[in-house]
Short mmCIF file of C-alpha atoms in Angstrom, two decimals:
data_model
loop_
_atom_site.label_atom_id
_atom_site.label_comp_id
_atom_site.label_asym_id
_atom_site.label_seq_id
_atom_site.Cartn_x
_atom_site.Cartn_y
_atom_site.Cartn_z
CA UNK A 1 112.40 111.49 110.74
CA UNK A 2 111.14 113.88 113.09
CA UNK A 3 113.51 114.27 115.78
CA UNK A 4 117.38 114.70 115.40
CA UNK A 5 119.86 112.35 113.95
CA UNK A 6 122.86 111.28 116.14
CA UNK A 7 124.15 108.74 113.58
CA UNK A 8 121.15 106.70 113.22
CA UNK A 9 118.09 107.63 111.38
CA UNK A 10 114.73 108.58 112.87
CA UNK A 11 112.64 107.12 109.83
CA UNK A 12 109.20 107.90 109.04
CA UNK A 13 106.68 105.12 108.47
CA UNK A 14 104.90 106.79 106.23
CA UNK A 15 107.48 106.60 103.66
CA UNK A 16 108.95 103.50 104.00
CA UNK A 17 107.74 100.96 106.34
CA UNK A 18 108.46 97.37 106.90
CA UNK A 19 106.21 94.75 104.91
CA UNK A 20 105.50 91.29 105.17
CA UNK A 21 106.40 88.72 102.68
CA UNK A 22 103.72 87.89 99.73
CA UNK A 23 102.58 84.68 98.73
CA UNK A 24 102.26 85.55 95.18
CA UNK A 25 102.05 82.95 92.45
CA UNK A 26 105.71 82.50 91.34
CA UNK A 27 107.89 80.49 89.55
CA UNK A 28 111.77 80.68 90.50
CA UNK A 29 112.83 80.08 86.74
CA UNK A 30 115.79 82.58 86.06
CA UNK A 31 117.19 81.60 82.60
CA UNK A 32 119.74 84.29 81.29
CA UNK A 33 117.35 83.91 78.08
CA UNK A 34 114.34 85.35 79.71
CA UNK A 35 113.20 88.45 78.21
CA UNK A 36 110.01 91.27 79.00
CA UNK A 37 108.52 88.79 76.84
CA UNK A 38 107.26 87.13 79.72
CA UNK A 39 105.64 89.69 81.20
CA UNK A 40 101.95 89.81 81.73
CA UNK A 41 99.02 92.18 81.80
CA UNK A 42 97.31 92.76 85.22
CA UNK A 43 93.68 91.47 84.67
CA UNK A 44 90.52 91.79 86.91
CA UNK A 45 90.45 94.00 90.22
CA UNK A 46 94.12 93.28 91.65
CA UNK A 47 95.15 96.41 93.85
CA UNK A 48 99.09 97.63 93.68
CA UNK A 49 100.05 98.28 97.73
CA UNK A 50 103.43 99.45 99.36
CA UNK A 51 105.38 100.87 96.33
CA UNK A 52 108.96 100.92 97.60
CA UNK A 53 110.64 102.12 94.30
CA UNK A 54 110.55 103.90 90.84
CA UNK A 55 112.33 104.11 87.62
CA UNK A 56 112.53 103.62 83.98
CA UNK A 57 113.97 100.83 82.35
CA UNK A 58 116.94 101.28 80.07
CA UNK A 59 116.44 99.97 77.39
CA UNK A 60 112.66 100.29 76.25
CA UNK A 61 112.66 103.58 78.69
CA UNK A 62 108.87 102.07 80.26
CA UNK A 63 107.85 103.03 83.92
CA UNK A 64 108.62 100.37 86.16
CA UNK A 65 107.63 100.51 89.64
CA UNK A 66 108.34 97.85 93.26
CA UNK A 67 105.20 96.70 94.83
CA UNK A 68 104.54 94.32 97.75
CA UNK A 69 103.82 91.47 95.40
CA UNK A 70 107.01 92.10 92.62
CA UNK A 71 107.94 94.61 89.95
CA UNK A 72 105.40 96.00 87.69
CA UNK A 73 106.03 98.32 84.01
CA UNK A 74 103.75 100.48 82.51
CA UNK A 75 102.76 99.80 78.57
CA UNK A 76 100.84 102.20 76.42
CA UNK A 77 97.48 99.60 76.99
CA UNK A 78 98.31 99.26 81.07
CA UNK A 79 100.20 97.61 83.59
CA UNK A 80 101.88 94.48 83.25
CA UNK A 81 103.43 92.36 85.82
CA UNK A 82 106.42 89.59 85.95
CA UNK A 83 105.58 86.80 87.05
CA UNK A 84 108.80 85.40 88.28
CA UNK A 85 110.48 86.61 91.82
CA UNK A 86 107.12 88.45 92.43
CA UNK A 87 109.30 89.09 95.84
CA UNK A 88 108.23 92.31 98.55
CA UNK A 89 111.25 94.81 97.17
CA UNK A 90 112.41 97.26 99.47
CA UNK A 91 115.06 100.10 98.51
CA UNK A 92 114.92 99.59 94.90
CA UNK A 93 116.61 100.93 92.16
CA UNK A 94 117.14 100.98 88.65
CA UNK A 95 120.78 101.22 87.81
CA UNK A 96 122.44 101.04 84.11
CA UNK A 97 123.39 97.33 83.81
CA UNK A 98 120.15 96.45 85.47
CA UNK A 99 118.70 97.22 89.29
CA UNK A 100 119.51 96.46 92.97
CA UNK A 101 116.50 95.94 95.94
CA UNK A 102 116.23 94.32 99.31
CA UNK A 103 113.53 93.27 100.85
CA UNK A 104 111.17 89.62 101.51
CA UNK A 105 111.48 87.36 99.21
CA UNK A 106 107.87 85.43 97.87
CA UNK A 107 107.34 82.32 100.16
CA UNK A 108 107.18 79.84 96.89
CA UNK A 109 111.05 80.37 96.10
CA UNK A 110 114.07 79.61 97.92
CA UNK A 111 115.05 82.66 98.63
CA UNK A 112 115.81 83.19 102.31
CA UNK A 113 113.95 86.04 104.42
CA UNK A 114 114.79 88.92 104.15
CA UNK A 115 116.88 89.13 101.04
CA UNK A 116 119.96 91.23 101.82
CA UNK A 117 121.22 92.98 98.13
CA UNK A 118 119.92 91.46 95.57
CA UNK A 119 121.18 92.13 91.96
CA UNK A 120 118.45 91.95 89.22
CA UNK A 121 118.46 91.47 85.50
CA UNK A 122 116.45 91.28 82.03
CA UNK A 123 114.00 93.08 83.92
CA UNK A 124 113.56 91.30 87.31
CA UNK A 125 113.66 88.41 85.02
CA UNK A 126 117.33 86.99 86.56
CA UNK A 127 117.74 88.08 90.22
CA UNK A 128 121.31 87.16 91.74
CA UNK A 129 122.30 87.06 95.89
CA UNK A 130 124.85 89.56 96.57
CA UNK A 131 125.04 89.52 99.71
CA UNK A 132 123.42 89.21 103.42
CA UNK A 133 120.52 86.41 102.09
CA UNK A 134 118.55 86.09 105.12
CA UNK A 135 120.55 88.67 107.55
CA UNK A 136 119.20 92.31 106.16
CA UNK A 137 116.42 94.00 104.74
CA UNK A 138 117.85 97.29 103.57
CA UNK A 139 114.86 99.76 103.10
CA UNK A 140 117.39 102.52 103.04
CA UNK A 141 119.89 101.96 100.04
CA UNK A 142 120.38 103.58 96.89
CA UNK A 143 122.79 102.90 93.69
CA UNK A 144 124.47 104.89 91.34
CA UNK A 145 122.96 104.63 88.62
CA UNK A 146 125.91 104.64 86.25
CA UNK A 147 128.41 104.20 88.67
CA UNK A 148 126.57 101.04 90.74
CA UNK A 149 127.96 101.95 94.17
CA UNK A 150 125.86 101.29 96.80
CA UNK A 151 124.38 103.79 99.60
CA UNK A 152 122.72 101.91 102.62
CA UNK A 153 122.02 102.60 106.39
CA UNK A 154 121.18 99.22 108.30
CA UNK A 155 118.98 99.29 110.80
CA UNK A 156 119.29 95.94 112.55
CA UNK A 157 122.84 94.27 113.38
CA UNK A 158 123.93 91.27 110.81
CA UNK A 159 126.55 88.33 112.21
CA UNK A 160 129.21 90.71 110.70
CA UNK A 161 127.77 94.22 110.57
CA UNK A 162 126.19 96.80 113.33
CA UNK A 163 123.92 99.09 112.53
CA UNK A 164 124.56 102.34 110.85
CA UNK A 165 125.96 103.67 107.44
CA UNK A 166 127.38 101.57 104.84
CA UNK A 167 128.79 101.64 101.13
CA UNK A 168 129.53 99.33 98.92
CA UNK A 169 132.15 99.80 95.80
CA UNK A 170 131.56 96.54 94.42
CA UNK A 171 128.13 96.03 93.72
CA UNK A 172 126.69 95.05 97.28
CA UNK A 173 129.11 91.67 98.10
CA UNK A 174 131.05 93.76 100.86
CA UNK A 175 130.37 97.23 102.87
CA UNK A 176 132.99 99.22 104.57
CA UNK A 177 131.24 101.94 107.05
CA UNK A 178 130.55 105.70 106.45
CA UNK A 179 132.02 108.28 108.74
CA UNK A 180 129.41 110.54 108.14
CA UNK A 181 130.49 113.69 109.89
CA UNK A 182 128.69 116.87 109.80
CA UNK A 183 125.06 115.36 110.14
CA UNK A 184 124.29 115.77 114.20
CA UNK A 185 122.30 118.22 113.34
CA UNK A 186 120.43 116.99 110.19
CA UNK A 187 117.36 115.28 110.18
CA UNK A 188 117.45 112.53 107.90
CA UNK A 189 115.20 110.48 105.88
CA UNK A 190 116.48 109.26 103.01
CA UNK A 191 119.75 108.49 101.03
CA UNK A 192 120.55 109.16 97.26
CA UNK A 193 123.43 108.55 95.39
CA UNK A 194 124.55 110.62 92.73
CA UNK A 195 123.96 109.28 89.20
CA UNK A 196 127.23 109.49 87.93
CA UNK A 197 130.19 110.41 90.76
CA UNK A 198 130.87 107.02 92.93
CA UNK A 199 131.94 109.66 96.04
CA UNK A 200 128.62 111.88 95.84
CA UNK A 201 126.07 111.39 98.40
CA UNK A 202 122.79 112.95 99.36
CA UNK A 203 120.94 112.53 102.57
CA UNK A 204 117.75 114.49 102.37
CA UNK A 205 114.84 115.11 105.07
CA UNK A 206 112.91 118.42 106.89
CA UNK A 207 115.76 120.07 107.47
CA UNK A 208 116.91 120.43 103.81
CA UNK A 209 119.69 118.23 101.70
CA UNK A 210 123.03 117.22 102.70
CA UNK A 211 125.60 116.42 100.49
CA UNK A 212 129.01 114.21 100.75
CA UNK A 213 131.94 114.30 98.10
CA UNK A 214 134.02 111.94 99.88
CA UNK A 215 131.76 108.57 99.78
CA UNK A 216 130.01 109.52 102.77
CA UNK A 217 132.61 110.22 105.15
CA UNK A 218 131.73 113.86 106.14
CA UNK A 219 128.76 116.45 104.58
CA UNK A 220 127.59 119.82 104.55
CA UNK A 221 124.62 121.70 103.52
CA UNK A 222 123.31 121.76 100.21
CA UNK A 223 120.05 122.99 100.51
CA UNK A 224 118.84 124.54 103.64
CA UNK A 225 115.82 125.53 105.85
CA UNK A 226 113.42 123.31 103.03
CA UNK A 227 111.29 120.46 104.15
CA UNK A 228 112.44 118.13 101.62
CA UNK A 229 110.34 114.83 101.34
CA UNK A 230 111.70 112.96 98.19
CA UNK A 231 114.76 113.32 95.86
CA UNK A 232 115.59 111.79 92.55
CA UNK A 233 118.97 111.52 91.02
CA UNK A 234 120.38 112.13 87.12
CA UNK A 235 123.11 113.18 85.49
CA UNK A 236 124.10 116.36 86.78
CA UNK A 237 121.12 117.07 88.58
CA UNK A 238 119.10 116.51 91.10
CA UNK A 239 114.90 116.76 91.06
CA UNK A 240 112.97 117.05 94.81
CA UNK A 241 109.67 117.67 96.03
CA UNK A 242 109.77 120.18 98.97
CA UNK A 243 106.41 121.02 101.52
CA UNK A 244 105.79 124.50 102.18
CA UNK A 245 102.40 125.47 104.18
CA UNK A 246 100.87 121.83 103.28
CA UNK A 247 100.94 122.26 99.96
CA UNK A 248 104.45 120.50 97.79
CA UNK A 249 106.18 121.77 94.34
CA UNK A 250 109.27 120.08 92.68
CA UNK A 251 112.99 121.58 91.93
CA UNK A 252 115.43 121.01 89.81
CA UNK A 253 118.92 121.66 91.00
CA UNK A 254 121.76 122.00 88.99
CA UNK A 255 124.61 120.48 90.40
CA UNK A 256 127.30 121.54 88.31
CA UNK A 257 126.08 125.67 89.19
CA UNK A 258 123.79 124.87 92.20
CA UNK A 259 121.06 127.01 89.86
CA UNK A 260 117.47 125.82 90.45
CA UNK A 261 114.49 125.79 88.61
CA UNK A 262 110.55 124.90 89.95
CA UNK A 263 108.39 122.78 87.97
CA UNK A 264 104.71 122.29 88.94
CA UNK A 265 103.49 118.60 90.36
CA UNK A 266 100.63 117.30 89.52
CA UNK A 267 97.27 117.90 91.56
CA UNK A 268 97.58 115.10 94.31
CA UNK A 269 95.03 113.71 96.22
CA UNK A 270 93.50 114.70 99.33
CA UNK A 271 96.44 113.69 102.15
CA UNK A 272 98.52 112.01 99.76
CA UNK A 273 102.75 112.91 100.26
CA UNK A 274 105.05 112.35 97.52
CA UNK A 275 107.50 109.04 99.03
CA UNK A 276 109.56 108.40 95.85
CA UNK A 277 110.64 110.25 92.31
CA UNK A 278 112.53 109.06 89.24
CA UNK A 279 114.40 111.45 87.14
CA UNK A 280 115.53 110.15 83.23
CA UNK A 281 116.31 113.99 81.70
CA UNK A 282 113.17 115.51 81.06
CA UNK A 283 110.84 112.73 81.99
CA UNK A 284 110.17 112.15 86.05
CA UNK A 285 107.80 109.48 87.41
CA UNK A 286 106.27 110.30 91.03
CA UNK A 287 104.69 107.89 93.81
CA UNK A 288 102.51 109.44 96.60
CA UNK A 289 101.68 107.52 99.87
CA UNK A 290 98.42 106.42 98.87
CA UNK A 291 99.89 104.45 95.69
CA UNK A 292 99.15 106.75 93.05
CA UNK A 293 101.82 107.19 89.55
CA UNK A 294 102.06 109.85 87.91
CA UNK A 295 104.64 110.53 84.64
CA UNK A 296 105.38 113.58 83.65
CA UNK A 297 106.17 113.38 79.54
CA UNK A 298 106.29 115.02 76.80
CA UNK A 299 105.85 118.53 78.75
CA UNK A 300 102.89 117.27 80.85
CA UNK A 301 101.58 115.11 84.10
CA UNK A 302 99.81 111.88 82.99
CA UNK A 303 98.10 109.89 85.94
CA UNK A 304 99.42 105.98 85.67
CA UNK A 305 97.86 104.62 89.11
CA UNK A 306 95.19 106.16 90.71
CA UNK A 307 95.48 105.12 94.55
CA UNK A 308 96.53 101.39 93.71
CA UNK A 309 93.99 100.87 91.57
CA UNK A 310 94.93 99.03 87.93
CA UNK A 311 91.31 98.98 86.20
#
């Protein structure tokens, strides 16, 4: 992420990095029947590491977050856990008919390594193959979240596919490539797709935010000369965390008249970089490197996580 892009991205390990597969207790029961009932509260000293994704359910509107060892939600009395497909997610995120991720699957299923797109349900609950099983670990895609298209950059060649910018129009079961002209310049480290146009595109990273109306094939600035380290996606907006002189604050951006508003984060530990942030209209959810959640609701930051730490 720190030197130019010439159609591949320099990432930064600090934000996402590659993770090993967890041998989490599991059981690979995925009934269509299976509700949040199943879900279980996280007991004794058990530590959350590598978050890899945020969001908020859609139906019950509760925190959910991807660890190294499965999905976890936040209830009013703590965090809870499923414990089915307690798989190592990568690129996850929560879309309206349920979520997409990548990643390593837990050694105790029969999922193959890595897991290519997966397609989740009821909460994690029902987790379908959409494609690449065993060929690619995306830790760069995002989805639509009412639209579903898919938003990836693959960083190791499949038995069909070579590295570099994909999208997918139906759900993750085929890619066709992104042009992706007008970014030789950028610096790049992430990808966000717009909550509610299929052909809207972000790429985001020091240099500021790009933006692509075409599905990707060309871009131009959208913000410019900010050191942008996360961006969330909602309807007609977008909400980022930019660094200035060490220190970061958050913006709203209006897409429909580019207008912008700042909003305060809240006070972060020592070192600790925002990596990921959920947007659901007034309500945001934020991840920092060092595994902390924070939600901001009802007109205030609330501390969920405090540096991986459940009790």
């Amino acid at each position: 992420m720190k030197r130019t892009l010439m159609l591949s991205l320099a990432l930064t390990p600090l934000l996402l990095s590659a993770c090993g597969a967890e041998e989490a207790p599991s059981d690979t029961n995925q009934s269509e029947s299976a509700t949040t009932d199943a879900w279980q509260r996280v007991e004794g000293d058990e530590m959350v590491s590598h978050i890899h994704g945020a969001g908020f359910w859609q139906d019950d509107e509760r925190p959910v977050i991807a660890t190294h060892a499965g999905l976890m939600e936040y209830r009013e009395d703590g965090w809870y856990t499923l414990p089915t497909n307690r798989h190592d997610y990568m690129g996850f995120e929560v879309v309206e008919d349920g979520f997409y991720a990548s990643g390593h699957p837990d050694r105790r299923t029969d999922f193959k390594n890595p897991l290519g797109v997966m397609h989740g349900k009821n909460h994690g609950a029902v987790l379908e193959s959409r494609s690449l099983e065993g060929e690619a670990d995306f830790h760069y895609m995002s989805a639509g979240y009412a639209t579903g298209t898919l938003y990836v950059y693959l960083e190791e060649a499949t038995s069909e596919l070579e590295p570099g910018f994909y999208r997918s129009i139906d759900g993750g079961s085929s890619f066709e490539p992104m042009q992706v002209q007008g970014i030789e310049e950028a610096q790049v480290a992430g990808i966000v797709a717009d909550a509610t146009d299929a052909e809207r595109v972000f790429f985001y990273g020091p240099s500021g935010i790009l933006v692509s109306n075409d599905s990707g094939d060309s871009f131009e600035p959208l913000v410019e000369a900010e050191q942008v380290v996360t961006v969330g996606a909602d309807e007609g907006q977008l909400a980022y965390v930019r660094q200035t002189d060490g220190s970061f604050e958050g913006v709203r951006f209006n897409l429909d008249d580019e207008s912008t508003e700042t909003f305060n984060l809240p006070e972060l530990q020592a070192d600790a970089v925002p990596i990921e942030l959920a947007v659901k209209e007034e309500r945001m959810l934020l991840v920092t490197s060092d595994n902390s959640v924070y939600e901001f609701t009802d007109g205030e930051w609330e501390m969920r996580l405090n540096k991986g730490e459940l009790n």
